[in-house]
């Protein structure tokens, strides 16, 4: 698929425009090197309006801020971008650092049913062997909270932001009164992400809006024999067209010594990446997650949110495959849940 930048390139500097087109958002830092040395004229070759204004600001030593439009000016309409609003990619969506903002969906499933309760979780590590089954009810509650904050704006020149994200998902045996309604599993997932605005034209109206690289830790915070955890290097790209977005992730696990690895075969079940497709249909949102594994392993998940009252939305979730939680990474099941959602993907 052929990718190119938006068509509003200047014609007076073809060599600079070619560099801009080939290098993407990071190449703009090279184009503006002359401006950083006090030469505002070097900024003229930058086609993107947001980047060109920032270049002029830096060339004259002024802290970069979006100037308000003149009172009499009519603001130019721009196509709204859900990915930009969520990740503050465009200058118009910047909100500064150290503000708590949504990341992944936040929801609660008041009822979540499984066709195969995992009463004897295990892994190839002998330290994880259970002496007797766990009392697990097939019906439970499940909730997820997720948020992020921007730590640093302008990682490479003016480009890229550093984000800290946190997601927590809990499975609560609230209806299992005979076993004192324990929390069966809680997953903790902090992430550190460098996110770059790209705005590449992918054709057919699609744009590669963002790229990111980061470090991800995921664990259930438990001791043996129920401890599960892994650490990953994450790469992610975000593609957008109107009310549709596609997030593509790839990861590489950091290997651990055999004696300390709670789940040495986790990559066989959870694979090396996933894709998240999201459609916004008026007040509804439909999302689909596919995570390929090996030898027919992996998983698929469908989520649907629909309006109930104002900002409160109903939430349906269907999952099938391996790894709905870390303790279930090598346990196959299908689950169905119904609840409410407070924050969607977009």
Short mmCIF file of C-alpha atoms in Angstrom, two decimals:
data_model
loop_
_atom_site.label_atom_id
_atom_site.label_comp_id
_atom_site.label_asym_id
_atom_site.label_seq_id
_atom_site.Cartn_x
_atom_site.Cartn_y
_atom_site.Cartn_z
CA UNK A 1 0.00 0.00 0.00
CA UNK A 2 1.46 3.35 -1.02
CA UNK A 3 1.69 5.97 1.73
CA UNK A 4 2.36 9.69 1.32
CA UNK A 5 1.90 12.89 3.29
CA UNK A 6 -0.98 15.30 2.71
CA UNK A 7 -0.84 17.12 -0.63
CA UNK A 8 -0.26 20.63 0.73
CA UNK A 9 3.53 20.50 0.17
CA UNK A 10 5.45 23.57 -0.91
CA UNK A 11 6.94 23.46 -4.38
CA UNK A 12 9.96 25.70 -3.81
CA UNK A 13 12.03 23.20 -1.89
CA UNK A 14 11.57 19.72 -3.47
CA UNK A 15 14.54 18.19 -1.67
CA UNK A 16 13.21 19.20 1.77
CA UNK A 17 9.69 18.05 0.81
CA UNK A 18 11.08 14.65 -0.20
CA UNK A 19 12.83 14.30 3.14
CA UNK A 20 9.58 15.23 4.90
CA UNK A 21 7.58 12.67 2.96
CA UNK A 22 10.06 9.86 3.51
CA UNK A 23 10.83 10.37 7.18
CA UNK A 24 7.38 11.18 8.58
CA UNK A 25 6.89 13.14 11.76
CA UNK A 26 10.41 12.50 13.05
CA UNK A 27 11.95 13.87 9.83
CA UNK A 28 10.38 17.25 10.52
CA UNK A 29 12.88 17.71 13.33
CA UNK A 30 15.68 17.46 10.74
CA UNK A 31 14.00 19.91 8.37
CA UNK A 32 13.70 22.51 11.13
CA UNK A 33 17.35 22.28 12.21
CA UNK A 34 18.09 25.55 10.47
CA UNK A 35 15.25 27.23 12.32
CA UNK A 36 16.61 26.04 15.64
CA UNK A 37 19.85 27.82 14.67
CA UNK A 38 17.95 31.10 14.23
CA UNK A 39 16.92 30.85 10.56
CA UNK A 40 13.10 31.18 10.29
CA UNK A 41 13.29 30.72 6.53
CA UNK A 42 14.06 27.02 7.04
CA UNK A 43 10.51 26.56 8.36
CA UNK A 44 8.87 27.39 5.04
CA UNK A 45 9.50 23.89 3.66
CA UNK A 46 7.37 22.26 6.36
CA UNK A 47 3.97 21.42 4.84
CA UNK A 48 2.09 20.60 8.02
CA UNK A 49 0.51 23.76 9.52
CA UNK A 50 0.96 22.65 13.13
CA UNK A 51 4.63 21.73 12.67
CA UNK A 52 5.44 24.88 10.65
CA UNK A 53 4.03 27.20 13.34
CA UNK A 54 6.00 25.38 16.03
CA UNK A 55 9.16 25.69 13.90
CA UNK A 56 8.75 29.47 13.56
CA UNK A 57 8.21 29.80 17.32
CA UNK A 58 11.42 27.93 18.08
CA UNK A 59 13.44 29.87 15.49
CA UNK A 60 12.75 33.15 17.30
CA UNK A 61 13.13 31.69 20.79
CA UNK A 62 9.46 31.82 21.71
CA UNK A 63 7.90 28.98 23.79
CA UNK A 64 5.60 27.09 21.46
CA UNK A 65 1.90 27.74 22.05
CA UNK A 66 -0.98 27.70 19.64
CA UNK A 67 -1.84 31.36 19.02
CA UNK A 68 -5.55 32.16 19.28
CA UNK A 69 -7.10 33.12 15.93
CA UNK A 70 -7.82 36.82 15.29
CA UNK A 71 -11.22 37.90 16.53
CA UNK A 72 -12.47 38.63 13.03
CA UNK A 73 -11.01 35.49 11.48
CA UNK A 74 -13.23 32.54 10.66
CA UNK A 75 -11.57 29.36 11.97
CA UNK A 76 -10.86 26.76 9.35
CA UNK A 77 -12.86 23.57 9.77
CA UNK A 78 -10.82 20.44 10.32
CA UNK A 79 -11.89 16.85 10.19
CA UNK A 80 -12.38 15.63 13.78
CA UNK A 81 -9.98 12.89 14.86
CA UNK A 82 -10.91 10.58 17.71
CA UNK A 83 -7.34 9.29 17.97
CA UNK A 84 -6.00 12.83 18.21
CA UNK A 85 -8.44 13.70 20.98
CA UNK A 86 -7.54 10.56 22.92
CA UNK A 87 -3.76 10.95 22.47
CA UNK A 88 -3.48 14.75 21.96
CA UNK A 89 -1.76 14.35 18.60
CA UNK A 90 -2.77 17.61 16.87
CA UNK A 91 -1.90 20.99 18.36
CA UNK A 92 -5.60 21.81 18.76
CA UNK A 93 -6.02 18.83 21.11
CA UNK A 94 -2.99 19.43 23.35
CA UNK A 95 -3.91 19.69 27.04
CA UNK A 96 -0.52 19.78 28.73
CA UNK A 97 1.14 17.40 31.15
CA UNK A 98 0.08 15.60 34.33
CA UNK A 99 -3.65 15.50 33.62
CA UNK A 100 -5.49 12.22 34.16
CA UNK A 101 -7.22 11.21 30.91
CA UNK A 102 -8.94 8.02 29.65
CA UNK A 103 -6.91 5.19 28.15
CA UNK A 104 -8.67 1.86 27.57
CA UNK A 105 -12.38 1.31 28.36
CA UNK A 106 -13.61 1.61 31.94
CA UNK A 107 -16.56 -0.66 32.68
CA UNK A 108 -18.19 -3.09 35.09
CA UNK A 109 -19.86 -6.36 34.13
CA UNK A 110 -22.48 -7.06 36.77
CA UNK A 111 -22.69 -10.61 35.47
CA UNK A 112 -20.02 -12.52 33.59
CA UNK A 113 -20.61 -16.21 32.78
CA UNK A 114 -18.05 -18.77 31.57
CA UNK A 115 -18.59 -22.18 30.02
CA UNK A 116 -15.39 -23.51 31.64
CA UNK A 117 -14.40 -22.23 35.09
CA UNK A 118 -10.66 -22.66 35.69
CA UNK A 119 -10.58 -24.55 38.99
CA UNK A 120 -6.99 -25.82 38.64
CA UNK A 121 -4.79 -23.13 37.02
CA UNK A 122 -1.28 -24.31 36.20
CA UNK A 123 1.80 -23.68 34.07
CA UNK A 124 4.99 -25.59 33.12
CA UNK A 125 6.81 -24.10 36.13
CA UNK A 126 6.60 -26.77 38.91
CA UNK A 127 6.23 -24.02 41.52
CA UNK A 128 2.75 -23.23 40.14
CA UNK A 129 1.29 -26.72 40.76
CA UNK A 130 -1.85 -26.73 42.93
CA UNK A 131 -2.49 -29.47 45.47
CA UNK A 132 -6.27 -29.22 45.19
CA UNK A 133 -8.86 -27.47 43.00
CA UNK A 134 -9.97 -23.89 43.69
CA UNK A 135 -13.63 -23.21 44.46
CA UNK A 136 -14.60 -21.11 41.42
CA UNK A 137 -18.17 -20.28 40.45
CA UNK A 138 -18.90 -19.89 36.69
CA UNK A 139 -20.80 -16.61 37.33
CA UNK A 140 -18.93 -13.60 38.67
CA UNK A 141 -18.55 -9.84 38.26
CA UNK A 142 -15.75 -8.21 36.29
CA UNK A 143 -14.56 -4.63 36.06
CA UNK A 144 -11.79 -2.63 34.43
CA UNK A 145 -10.40 0.83 35.11
CA UNK A 146 -7.86 2.46 32.81
CA UNK A 147 -6.26 5.90 32.63
CA UNK A 148 -3.11 7.66 31.48
CA UNK A 149 -1.21 10.91 31.98
CA UNK A 150 1.29 12.76 29.81
CA UNK A 151 4.69 13.06 31.51
CA UNK A 152 6.64 14.94 28.82
CA UNK A 153 5.60 16.91 25.74
CA UNK A 154 8.16 17.12 22.93
CA UNK A 155 10.48 14.11 23.18
CA UNK A 156 12.47 14.64 19.96
CA UNK A 157 12.60 18.33 19.17
CA UNK A 158 8.91 19.19 19.15
CA UNK A 159 7.81 15.67 18.27
CA UNK A 160 6.33 12.94 20.41
CA UNK A 161 4.91 12.76 23.92
CA UNK A 162 5.79 10.46 26.81
CA UNK A 163 2.76 8.84 28.47
CA UNK A 164 2.29 6.73 31.59
CA UNK A 165 -0.70 4.40 31.40
CA UNK A 166 -2.33 2.11 33.94
CA UNK A 167 -5.02 -0.55 33.51
CA UNK A 168 -6.48 -2.78 36.21
CA UNK A 169 -8.91 -5.61 35.57
CA UNK A 170 -10.55 -7.64 38.35
CA UNK A 171 -12.69 -10.78 38.36
CA UNK A 172 -14.81 -10.86 41.50
CA UNK A 173 -16.60 -13.98 42.74
CA UNK A 174 -19.25 -11.78 44.28
CA UNK A 175 -21.98 -14.44 43.96
CA UNK A 176 -19.85 -17.22 45.48
CA UNK A 177 -21.11 -16.83 49.05
CA UNK A 178 -19.90 -20.27 50.12
CA UNK A 179 -16.30 -19.13 49.49
CA UNK A 180 -16.65 -15.61 51.00
CA UNK A 181 -16.95 -13.89 47.60
CA UNK A 182 -13.20 -13.48 46.92
CA UNK A 183 -11.50 -11.65 44.08
CA UNK A 184 -10.49 -14.56 41.86
CA UNK A 185 -7.98 -12.58 39.80
CA UNK A 186 -6.74 -8.99 39.49
CA UNK A 187 -4.41 -7.94 36.70
CA UNK A 188 -2.16 -4.87 37.03
CA UNK A 189 -0.77 -3.33 33.83
CA UNK A 190 1.39 -0.19 33.99
CA UNK A 191 2.88 1.08 30.70
CA UNK A 192 5.38 3.73 29.61
CA UNK A 193 4.77 4.89 26.02
CA UNK A 194 6.39 7.32 23.60
CA UNK A 195 3.65 8.39 21.18
CA UNK A 196 4.37 10.18 17.88
CA UNK A 197 1.96 11.97 15.55
CA UNK A 198 2.49 10.74 11.97
CA UNK A 199 -0.60 11.72 9.91
CA UNK A 200 0.53 9.57 6.97
CA UNK A 201 -1.88 9.09 4.06
CA UNK A 202 -2.52 5.35 3.62
CA UNK A 203 -4.93 5.74 0.70
CA UNK A 204 -8.70 5.22 0.41
CA UNK A 205 -9.26 7.91 3.02
CA UNK A 206 -7.26 6.11 5.73
CA UNK A 207 -4.52 7.85 7.70
CA UNK A 208 -1.79 6.34 9.84
CA UNK A 209 -2.40 8.83 12.62
CA UNK A 210 0.10 7.70 15.26
CA UNK A 211 2.98 5.37 16.11
CA UNK A 212 4.19 4.46 19.58
CA UNK A 213 6.85 2.40 21.33
CA UNK A 214 6.76 1.47 25.00
CA UNK A 215 7.43 -0.83 27.92
CA UNK A 216 4.62 -2.93 29.39
CA UNK A 217 4.44 -4.88 32.65
CA UNK A 218 1.51 -7.16 33.42
CA UNK A 219 1.09 -9.26 36.55
CA UNK A 220 -1.54 -10.47 38.99
CA UNK A 221 0.47 -9.52 42.08
CA UNK A 222 0.10 -12.93 43.73
CA UNK A 223 2.53 -15.37 45.30
CA UNK A 224 3.13 -18.95 44.23
CA UNK A 225 1.48 -21.11 43.09
CA UNK A 226 -0.87 -18.52 41.53
CA UNK A 227 1.68 -15.89 40.46
CA UNK A 228 1.65 -14.90 36.77
CA UNK A 229 3.57 -12.04 35.08
CA UNK A 230 5.50 -10.92 32.02
CA UNK A 231 7.30 -7.83 30.65
CA UNK A 232 7.16 -6.69 27.01
CA UNK A 233 8.52 -4.17 24.53
CA UNK A 234 5.45 -2.82 22.69
CA UNK A 235 5.09 -1.27 19.22
CA UNK A 236 1.75 0.22 18.17
CA UNK A 237 0.24 1.97 15.18
CA UNK A 238 -3.10 3.75 14.92
CA UNK A 239 -5.02 3.99 11.63
CA UNK A 240 -8.14 6.10 11.25
CA UNK A 241 -10.86 6.94 8.77
CA UNK A 242 -13.91 8.87 9.91
CA UNK A 243 -15.65 6.90 12.65
CA UNK A 244 -13.41 3.84 12.24
CA UNK A 245 -10.07 3.23 13.96
CA UNK A 246 -7.67 0.31 13.87
CA UNK A 247 -4.96 -0.19 16.49
CA UNK A 248 -2.19 -2.65 15.62
CA UNK A 249 0.17 -3.86 18.34
CA UNK A 250 3.25 -6.04 18.26
CA UNK A 251 5.32 -7.06 21.26
CA UNK A 252 8.51 -8.84 22.23
CA UNK A 253 8.65 -10.50 25.62
CA UNK A 254 11.67 -10.01 27.86
CA UNK A 255 12.80 -13.50 28.75
CA UNK A 256 13.26 -14.59 32.38
CA UNK A 257 15.31 -17.31 34.02
CA UNK A 258 13.50 -20.64 34.15
CA UNK A 259 13.25 -20.71 37.94
CA UNK A 260 11.62 -17.24 38.08
CA UNK A 261 9.35 -17.57 35.04
CA UNK A 262 5.79 -18.14 36.27
CA UNK A 263 4.50 -18.78 32.75
CA UNK A 264 7.32 -19.81 30.37
CA UNK A 265 4.95 -20.77 27.53
CA UNK A 266 2.70 -17.68 27.66
CA UNK A 267 3.70 -16.51 24.17
CA UNK A 268 2.36 -19.74 22.66
CA UNK A 269 -1.10 -18.79 23.91
CA UNK A 270 -1.09 -14.98 23.81
CA UNK A 271 1.09 -14.65 20.72
CA UNK A 272 3.18 -11.67 19.67
CA UNK A 273 0.59 -9.03 18.89
CA UNK A 274 -3.06 -8.13 18.44
CA UNK A 275 -5.39 -5.83 16.55
CA UNK A 276 -8.23 -3.71 17.91
CA UNK A 277 -10.87 -2.46 15.45
CA UNK A 278 -13.34 0.19 16.68
CA UNK A 279 -16.45 1.60 15.01
CA UNK A 280 -18.37 4.57 16.42
CA UNK A 281 -21.98 4.55 15.26
CA UNK A 282 -23.74 7.63 16.67
CA UNK A 283 -23.97 6.89 20.43
CA UNK A 284 -22.95 3.25 19.95
CA UNK A 285 -19.45 1.78 19.80
CA UNK A 286 -18.54 -1.67 18.50
CA UNK A 287 -15.04 -3.06 18.95
CA UNK A 288 -13.33 -6.30 17.96
CA UNK A 289 -10.03 -7.64 19.31
CA UNK A 290 -8.12 -10.47 17.65
CA UNK A 291 -5.02 -11.97 19.27
CA UNK A 292 -3.43 -14.77 17.20
CA UNK A 293 -1.61 -17.59 18.99
CA UNK A 294 0.04 -20.82 17.88
CA UNK A 295 -1.69 -24.07 16.84
CA UNK A 296 -5.25 -22.66 16.93
CA UNK A 297 -4.58 -20.80 20.17
CA UNK A 298 -5.19 -17.09 20.67
CA UNK A 299 -8.46 -15.28 21.34
CA UNK A 300 -11.22 -13.08 19.97
CA UNK A 301 -13.32 -10.53 21.86
CA UNK A 302 -16.32 -8.42 20.82
CA UNK A 303 -17.54 -5.42 22.85
CA UNK A 304 -20.65 -3.32 22.27
CA UNK A 305 -21.62 -0.20 24.18
CA UNK A 306 -25.04 1.40 23.75
CA UNK A 307 -26.74 4.44 25.31
CA UNK A 308 -28.83 4.17 28.48
CA UNK A 309 -28.97 7.64 30.03
CA UNK A 310 -26.72 10.60 29.21
CA UNK A 311 -23.10 9.44 29.75
CA UNK A 312 -24.10 6.04 31.14
CA UNK A 313 -23.94 3.25 28.58
CA UNK A 314 -24.85 -0.40 28.57
CA UNK A 315 -22.04 -2.85 27.88
CA UNK A 316 -21.98 -6.33 26.32
CA UNK A 317 -18.80 -8.39 26.09
CA UNK A 318 -18.14 -11.76 24.45
CA UNK A 319 -14.76 -13.51 24.67
CA UNK A 320 -13.56 -16.85 23.36
CA UNK A 321 -10.10 -18.42 23.46
CA UNK A 322 -7.11 -18.27 25.79
CA UNK A 323 -5.93 -15.56 28.16
CA UNK A 324 -9.02 -13.65 29.28
CA UNK A 325 -6.97 -13.13 32.48
CA UNK A 326 -3.34 -13.93 33.30
CA UNK A 327 -4.25 -16.86 35.54
CA UNK A 328 -6.22 -18.24 32.56
CA UNK A 329 -3.51 -17.64 29.96
CA UNK A 330 -3.41 -21.34 28.97
CA UNK A 331 -7.07 -22.12 29.74
CA UNK A 332 -9.60 -22.11 26.91
CA UNK A 333 -13.08 -20.75 27.62
CA UNK A 334 -15.93 -18.67 26.25
CA UNK A 335 -17.44 -15.92 28.38
CA UNK A 336 -20.38 -13.55 28.11
CA UNK A 337 -20.90 -10.45 30.27
CA UNK A 338 -23.45 -7.68 30.67
CA UNK A 339 -22.96 -4.42 32.57
CA UNK A 340 -22.38 -0.69 32.17
CA UNK A 341 -19.60 1.38 30.60
CA UNK A 342 -18.26 4.76 31.70
CA UNK A 343 -15.44 5.22 29.14
CA UNK A 344 -15.24 3.78 25.61
CA UNK A 345 -12.21 3.18 23.40
CA UNK A 346 -12.70 6.49 21.59
#
